[in-house]
Amino acid sequence: MNDPNVPPEQGGAEGYTTRAAYSFACLSCGYGWEQQFSIEHLRDPHGRPMVEYWVGGRRVRSPLTYPTCPNCDGHRVRVMRPGRVAAVRRVWH
């Protein structure tokens, strides 16, 4: 039986989903936030691997290639491991 959380090339099912979380800091306005993503691993019509990022049931652009600040719509955004923004907020509050 194929495990849906294992890539097909490692014996898993085609079309598996993983989850990822990132922290973000806008270098234009200073806004910081954290976001969780569902990442669907698929194949395009030519059989090449591709991924789709989803948040709250809505498809979004990859946060790694085109991050956008929800506060100012800027694209000068630093992407960090999850928990970085929350750690700073704990210090300041």
GROMACS .gro file of N, CA, C and O in nm:
model
  372
    1MET      N    1   0.084  -0.118   0.000
    1MET     CA    2   0.000   0.000   0.000
    1MET      C    3   0.089   0.125   0.000
    1MET      O    4   0.185   0.133   0.075
    2ASN      N    5   0.055   0.222  -0.084
    2ASN     CA    6   0.135   0.344  -0.095
    2ASN      C    7   0.100   0.443   0.015
    2ASN      O    8  -0.017   0.467   0.044
    3ASP      N    9   0.202   0.500   0.074
    3ASP     CA   10   0.184   0.603   0.177
    3ASP      C   11   0.164   0.737   0.108
    3ASP      O   12   0.250   0.780   0.031
    4PRO      N   13   0.051   0.809   0.134
    4PRO     CA   14   0.027   0.937   0.066
    4PRO      C   15   0.123   1.047   0.107
    4PRO      O   16   0.128   1.152   0.044
    5ASN      N   17   0.202   1.028   0.213
    5ASN     CA   18   0.296   1.130   0.257
    5ASN      C   19   0.439   1.104   0.209
    5ASN      O   20   0.531   1.173   0.250
    6VAL      N   21   0.455   1.005   0.122
    6VAL     CA   22   0.586   0.971   0.068
    6VAL      C   23   0.584   1.001  -0.081
    6VAL      O   24   0.490   0.963  -0.150
    7PRO      N   25   0.686   1.067  -0.135
    7PRO     CA   26   0.689   1.098  -0.278
    7PRO      C   27   0.678   0.972  -0.363
    7PRO      O   28   0.727   0.866  -0.324
    8PRO      N   29   0.617   0.984  -0.482
    8PRO     CA   30   0.604   0.867  -0.570
    8PRO      C   31   0.737   0.802  -0.604
    8PRO      O   32   0.746   0.680  -0.610
    9GLU      N   33   0.842   0.883  -0.622
    9GLU     CA   34   0.973   0.825  -0.656
    9GLU      C   35   1.032   0.745  -0.541
    9GLU      O   36   1.128   0.671  -0.556
   10GLN      N   37   0.973   0.757  -0.420
   10GLN     CA   38   1.018   0.678  -0.305
   10GLN      C   39   0.912   0.574  -0.266
   10GLN      O   40   0.911   0.524  -0.155
   11GLY      N   41   0.822   0.544  -0.358
   11GLY     CA   42   0.723   0.439  -0.335
   11GLY      C   43   0.589   0.489  -0.282
   11GLY      O   44   0.502   0.409  -0.251
   12GLY      N   45   0.569   0.619  -0.273
   12GLY     CA   46   0.443   0.673  -0.223
   12GLY      C   47   0.341   0.693  -0.332
   12GLY      O   48   0.365   0.665  -0.449
   13ALA      N   49   0.225   0.740  -0.294
   13ALA     CA   50   0.116   0.763  -0.388
   13ALA      C   51   0.141   0.891  -0.468
   13ALA      O   52   0.205   0.983  -0.421
   14GLU      N   53   0.089   0.893  -0.589
   14GLU     CA   54   0.095   1.014  -0.672
   14GLU      C   55   0.001   1.117  -0.610
   14GLU      O   56  -0.105   1.084  -0.559
   15GLY      N   57   0.040   1.244  -0.612
   15GLY     CA   58  -0.046   1.350  -0.563
   15GLY      C   59  -0.051   1.361  -0.411
   15GLY      O   60  -0.156   1.383  -0.354
   16TYR      N   61   0.060   1.348  -0.345
   16TYR     CA   62   0.061   1.358  -0.199
   16TYR      C   63   0.068   1.503  -0.153
   16TYR      O   64   0.104   1.593  -0.230
   17THR      N   65   0.031   1.529  -0.027
   17THR     CA   66   0.029   1.664   0.030
   17THR      C   67   0.119   1.668   0.153
   17THR      O   68   0.116   1.577   0.236
   18THR      N   69   0.199   1.775   0.163
   18THR     CA   70   0.279   1.799   0.282
   18THR      C   71   0.238   1.935   0.340
   18THR      O   72   0.164   2.010   0.278
   19ARG      N   73   0.287   1.964   0.458
   19ARG     CA   74   0.259   2.093   0.522
   19ARG      C   75   0.392   2.160   0.555
   19ARG      O   76   0.490   2.094   0.587
   20ALA      N   77   0.391   2.293   0.546
   20ALA     CA   78   0.510   2.371   0.580
   20ALA      C   79   0.466   2.502   0.642
   20ALA      O   80   0.356   2.552   0.613
   21ALA      N   81   0.548   2.556   0.729
   21ALA     CA   82   0.521   2.685   0.791
   21ALA      C   83   0.646   2.771   0.781
   21ALA      O   84   0.758   2.719   0.785
   22TYR      N   85   0.625   2.900   0.767
   22TYR     CA   86   0.735   2.994   0.756
   22TYR      C   87   0.702   3.120   0.835
   22TYR      O   88   0.586   3.154   0.855
   23SER      N   89   0.805   3.192   0.877
   23SER     CA   90   0.792   3.327   0.933
   23SER      C   91   0.836   3.425   0.825
   23SER      O   92   0.925   3.394   0.744
   24PHE      N   93   0.775   3.542   0.825
   24PHE     CA   94   0.806   3.643   0.725
   24PHE      C   95   0.826   3.778   0.793
   24PHE      O   96   0.758   3.809   0.891
   25ALA      N   97   0.916   3.859   0.739
   25ALA     CA   98   0.935   3.996   0.786
   25ALA      C   99   0.947   4.085   0.663
   25ALA      O  100   1.032   4.061   0.576
   26CYS      N  101   0.862   4.187   0.656
   26CYS     CA  102   0.865   4.279   0.543
   26CYS      C  103   0.977   4.381   0.568
   26CYS      O  104   0.979   4.448   0.673
   27LEU      N  105   1.066   4.393   0.472
   27LEU     CA  106   1.176   4.488   0.485
   27LEU      C  107   1.136   4.628   0.443
   27LEU      O  108   1.213   4.723   0.458
   28SER      N  109   1.012   4.644   0.390
   28SER     CA  110   0.963   4.777   0.352
   28SER      C  111   0.888   4.845   0.466
   28SER      O  112   0.913   4.960   0.496
   29CYS      N  113   0.796   4.771   0.530
   29CYS     CA  114   0.713   4.834   0.634
   29CYS      C  115   0.737   4.780   0.774
   29CYS      O  116   0.686   4.833   0.872
   30GLY      N  117   0.814   4.669   0.786
   30GLY     CA  118   0.846   4.614   0.918
   30GLY      C  119   0.745   4.515   0.972
   30GLY      O  120   0.762   4.463   1.082
   31TYR      N  121   0.640   4.486   0.897
   31TYR     CA  122   0.537   4.393   0.943
   31TYR      C  123   0.593   4.251   0.947
   31TYR      O  124   0.669   4.211   0.860
   32GLY      N  125   0.556   4.174   1.050
   32GLY     CA  126   0.599   4.036   1.061
   32GLY      C  127   0.479   3.944   1.077
   32GLY      O  128   0.381   3.982   1.140
   33TRP      N  129   0.485   3.826   1.019
   33TRP     CA  130   0.375   3.730   1.030
   33TRP      C  131   0.425   3.589   1.009
   33TRP      O  132   0.536   3.567   0.965
   34GLU      N  133   0.340   3.493   1.044
   34GLU     CA  134   0.370   3.352   1.023
   34GLU      C  135   0.255   3.292   0.944
   34GLU      O  136   0.141   3.337   0.955
   35GLN      N  137   0.287   3.193   0.862
   35GLN     CA  138   0.185   3.135   0.775
   35GLN      C  139   0.211   2.986   0.757
   35GLN      O  140   0.326   2.944   0.744
   36GLN      N  141   0.105   2.907   0.758
   36GLN     CA  142   0.115   2.764   0.730
   36GLN      C  143   0.060   2.738   0.590
   36GLN      O  144  -0.037   2.802   0.548
   37PHE      N  145   0.120   2.642   0.522
   37PHE     CA  146   0.082   2.610   0.385
   37PHE      C  147   0.060   2.460   0.371
   37PHE      O  148   0.132   2.380   0.432
   38SER      N  149  -0.035   2.423   0.287
   38SER     CA  150  -0.046   2.285   0.238
   38SER      C  151   0.020   2.286   0.102
   38SER      O  152  -0.005   2.375   0.021
   39ILE      N  153   0.104   2.187   0.077
   39ILE     CA  154   0.178   2.181  -0.049
   39ILE      C  155   0.140   2.051  -0.119
   39ILE      O  156   0.167   1.942  -0.067
   40GLU      N  157   0.073   2.065  -0.232
   40GLU     CA  158   0.033   1.948  -0.310
   40GLU      C  159   0.141   1.917  -0.413
   40GLU      O  160   0.178   2.003  -0.493
   41HIS      N  161   0.192   1.796  -0.408
   41HIS     CA  162   0.295   1.750  -0.500
   41HIS      C  163   0.227   1.673  -0.612
   41HIS      O  164   0.165   1.569  -0.588
   42LEU      N  165   0.236   1.725  -0.733
   42LEU     CA  166   0.163   1.672  -0.849
   42LEU      C  167   0.258   1.651  -0.966
   42LEU      O  168   0.378   1.675  -0.955
   43ARG      N  169   0.203   1.612  -1.078
   43ARG     CA  170   0.278   1.603  -1.203
   43ARG      C  171   0.204   1.688  -1.306
   43ARG      O  172   0.081   1.689  -1.312
   44ASP      N  173   0.282   1.762  -1.388
   44ASP     CA  174   0.220   1.842  -1.494
   44ASP      C  175   0.180   1.749  -1.609
   44ASP      O  176   0.207   1.628  -1.605
   45PRO      N  177   0.114   1.801  -1.713
   45PRO     CA  178   0.071   1.715  -1.824
   45PRO      C  179   0.185   1.640  -1.894
   45PRO      O  180   0.161   1.541  -1.961
   46HIS      N  181   0.308   1.686  -1.875
   46HIS     CA  182   0.424   1.620  -1.936
   46HIS      C  183   0.491   1.521  -1.841
   46HIS      O  184   0.596   1.465  -1.873
   47GLY      N  185   0.433   1.503  -1.723
   47GLY     CA  186   0.488   1.408  -1.626
   47GLY      C  187   0.595   1.463  -1.535
   47GLY      O  188   0.652   1.390  -1.455
   48ARG      N  189   0.623   1.593  -1.546
   48ARG     CA  190   0.725   1.655  -1.459
   48ARG      C  191   0.666   1.690  -1.324
   48ARG      O  192   0.550   1.731  -1.315
   49PRO      N  193   0.744   1.675  -1.217
   49PRO     CA  194   0.695   1.711  -1.084
   49PRO      C  195   0.663   1.861  -1.076
   49PRO      O  196   0.732   1.944  -1.135
   50MET      N  197   0.558   1.894  -1.002
   50MET     CA  198   0.523   2.033  -0.976
   50MET      C  199   0.456   2.040  -0.839
   50MET      O  200   0.415   1.937  -0.785
   51VAL      N  201   0.454   2.159  -0.783
   51VAL     CA  202   0.388   2.177  -0.653
   51VAL      C  203   0.290   2.293  -0.661
   51VAL      O  204   0.307   2.386  -0.741
   52GLU      N  205   0.185   2.284  -0.579
   52GLU     CA  206   0.089   2.393  -0.563
   52GLU      C  207   0.080   2.423  -0.415
   52GLU      O  208   0.072   2.332  -0.333
   53TYR      N  209   0.083   2.552  -0.381
   53TYR     CA  210   0.072   2.596  -0.242
   53TYR      C  211  -0.072   2.640  -0.216
   53TYR      O  212  -0.132   2.710  -0.298
   54TRP      N  213  -0.125   2.601  -0.098
   54TRP     CA  214  -0.263   2.632  -0.061
   54TRP      C  215  -0.266   2.687   0.081
   54TRP      O  216  -0.195   2.640   0.169
   55VAL      N  217  -0.352   2.789   0.101
   55VAL     CA  218  -0.376   2.846   0.234
   55VAL      C  219  -0.527   2.863   0.249
   55VAL      O  220  -0.591   2.930   0.167
   56GLY      N  221  -0.584   2.799   0.350
   56GLY     CA  222  -0.727   2.814   0.375
   56GLY      C  223  -0.814   2.775   0.256
   56GLY      O  224  -0.914   2.841   0.229
   57GLY      N  225  -0.775   2.672   0.184
   57GLY     CA  226  -0.852   2.628   0.069
   57GLY      C  227  -0.835   2.712  -0.057
   57GLY      O  228  -0.906   2.693  -0.155
   58ARG      N  229  -0.741   2.805  -0.054
   58ARG     CA  230  -0.718   2.894  -0.169
   58ARG      C  231  -0.576   2.873  -0.220
   58ARG      O  232  -0.480   2.873  -0.143
   59ARG      N  233  -0.562   2.856  -0.352
   59ARG     CA  234  -0.429   2.840  -0.411
   59ARG      C  235  -0.357   2.974  -0.408
   59ARG      O  236  -0.414   3.078  -0.441
   60VAL      N  237  -0.229   2.970  -0.367
   60VAL     CA  238  -0.148   3.092  -0.357
   60VAL      C  239  -0.015   3.069  -0.428
   60VAL      O  240   0.024   2.956  -0.454
   61ARG      N  241   0.054   3.178  -0.457
   61ARG     CA  242   0.189   3.168  -0.514
   61ARG      C  243   0.283   3.112  -0.410
   61ARG      O  244   0.261   3.125  -0.290
   62SER      N  245   0.393   3.057  -0.457
   62SER     CA  246   0.493   3.005  -0.366
   62SER      C  247   0.546   3.116  -0.277
   62SER      O  248   0.589   3.221  -0.327
   63PRO      N  249   0.547   3.095  -0.146
   63PRO     CA  250   0.602   3.197  -0.056
   63PRO      C  251   0.753   3.208  -0.067
   63PRO      O  252   0.812   3.303  -0.017
   64LEU      N  253   0.816   3.110  -0.130
   64LEU     CA  254   0.961   3.111  -0.142
   64LEU      C  255   1.009   3.185  -0.265
   64LEU      O  256   1.122   3.232  -0.269
   65THR      N  257   0.925   3.197  -0.366
   65THR     CA  258   0.968   3.264  -0.488
   65THR      C  259   0.904   3.401  -0.508
   65THR      O  260   0.958   3.482  -0.582
   66TYR      N  261   0.791   3.427  -0.444
   66TYR     CA  262   0.723   3.555  -0.464
   66TYR      C  263   0.647   3.594  -0.337
   66TYR      O  264   0.526   3.604  -0.337
   67PRO      N  265   0.719   3.616  -0.226
   67PRO     CA  266   0.649   3.655  -0.102
   67PRO      C  267   0.592   3.797  -0.114
   67PRO      O  268   0.655   3.885  -0.172
   68THR      N  269   0.473   3.815  -0.061
   68THR     CA  270   0.405   3.944  -0.065
   68THR      C  271   0.361   3.981   0.076
   68THR      O  272   0.296   3.900   0.143
   69CYS      N  273   0.391   4.100   0.120
   69CYS     CA  274   0.350   4.148   0.252
   69CYS      C  275   0.200   4.175   0.253
   69CYS      O  276   0.152   4.252   0.170
   70PRO      N  277   0.125   4.115   0.346
   70PRO     CA  278  -0.019   4.142   0.353
   70PRO      C  279  -0.052   4.281   0.407
   70PRO      O  280  -0.164   4.328   0.395
   71ASN      N  281   0.049   4.349   0.462
   71ASN     CA  282   0.027   4.482   0.518
   71ASN      C  283   0.046   4.592   0.413
   71ASN      O  284  -0.035   4.686   0.406
   72CYS      N  285   0.151   4.582   0.330
   72CYS     CA  286   0.180   4.690   0.235
   72CYS      C  287   0.189   4.642   0.089
   72CYS      O  288   0.217   4.721   0.000
   73ASP      N  289   0.168   4.512   0.066
   73ASP     CA  290   0.179   4.451  -0.067
   73ASP      C  291   0.321   4.457  -0.124
   73ASP      O  292   0.340   4.436  -0.244
   74GLY      N  293   0.419   4.484  -0.039
   74GLY     CA  294   0.557   4.489  -0.083
   74GLY      C  295   0.614   4.349  -0.106
   74GLY      O  296   0.559   4.250  -0.058
   75HIS      N  297   0.724   4.343  -0.179
   75HIS     CA  298   0.787   4.215  -0.210
   75HIS      C  299   0.929   4.205  -0.156
   75HIS      O  300   1.000   4.110  -0.187
   76ARG      N  301   0.970   4.302  -0.076
   76ARG     CA  302   1.100   4.293  -0.008
   76ARG      C  303   1.075   4.222   0.125
   76ARG      O  304   1.063   4.285   0.229
   77VAL      N  305   1.063   4.090   0.118
   77VAL     CA  306   1.022   4.010   0.233
   77VAL      C  307   1.129   3.906   0.264
   77VAL      O  308   1.176   3.836   0.176
   78ARG      N  309   1.167   3.898   0.390
   78ARG     CA  310   1.260   3.795   0.435
   78ARG      C  311   1.178   3.675   0.482
   78ARG      O  312   1.086   3.689   0.561
   79VAL      N  313   1.216   3.557   0.434
   79VAL     CA  314   1.149   3.432   0.472
   79VAL      C  315   1.241   3.361   0.572
   79VAL      O  316   1.361   3.346   0.548
   80MET      N  317   1.183   3.317   0.685
   80MET     CA  318   1.261   3.253   0.791
   80MET      C  319   1.192   3.126   0.837
   80MET      O  320   1.077   3.100   0.801
   81ARG      N  321   1.260   3.050   0.919
   81ARG     CA  322   1.199   2.928   0.973
   81ARG      C  323   1.081   2.966   1.064
   81ARG      O  324   1.076   3.077   1.117
   82PRO      N  325   0.986   2.875   1.084
   82PRO     CA  326   0.870   2.906   1.166
   82PRO      C  327   0.909   2.935   1.310
   82PRO      O  328   1.007   2.882   1.362
   83GLY      N  329   0.833   3.024   1.372
   83GLY     CA  330   0.855   3.058   1.512
   83GLY      C  331   0.936   3.184   1.536
   83GLY      O  332   0.940   3.236   1.647
   84ARG      N  333   1.001   3.236   1.434
   84ARG     CA  334   1.087   3.354   1.452
   84ARG      C  335   1.007   3.478   1.490
   84ARG      O  336   1.045   3.552   1.579
   85VAL      N  337   0.896   3.502   1.422
   85VAL     CA  338   0.814   3.620   1.452
   85VAL      C  339   0.750   3.605   1.590
   85VAL      O  340   0.748   3.698   1.670
   86ALA      N  341   0.700   3.486   1.620
   86ALA     CA  342   0.638   3.462   1.750
   86ALA      C  343   0.737   3.482   1.864
   86ALA      O  344   0.702   3.539   1.968
   87ALA      N  345   0.863   3.444   1.844
   87ALA     CA  346   0.966   3.461   1.948
   87ALA      C  347   0.991   3.609   1.974
   87ALA      O  348   1.004   3.650   2.089
   88VAL      N  349   0.995   3.689   1.870
   88VAL     CA  350   1.017   3.833   1.888
   88VAL      C  351   0.897   3.897   1.957
   88VAL      O  352   0.913   3.981   2.046
   89ARG      N  353   0.777   3.856   1.920
   89ARG     CA  354   0.657   3.911   1.983
   89ARG      C  355   0.654   3.880   2.133
   89ARG      O  356   0.612   3.963   2.213
   90ARG      N  357   0.700   3.761   2.173
   90ARG     CA  358   0.702   3.726   2.315
   90ARG      C  359   0.797   3.818   2.391
   90ARG      O  360   0.769   3.855   2.504
   91VAL      N  361   0.907   3.857   2.331
   91VAL     CA  362   1.004   3.945   2.396
   91VAL      C  363   0.946   4.085   2.414
   91VAL      O  364   0.965   4.148   2.517
   92TRP      N  365   0.874   4.134   2.313
   92TRP     CA  366   0.824   4.270   2.314
   92TRP      C  367   0.692   4.286   2.389
   92TRP      O  368   0.653   4.396   2.423
   93HIS      N  369   0.621   4.177   2.416
   93HIS     CA  370   0.490   4.190   2.484
   93HIS      C  371   0.491   4.131   2.620
   93HIS      O  372   0.553   4.054   2.666
   0.00000   0.00000   0.00000
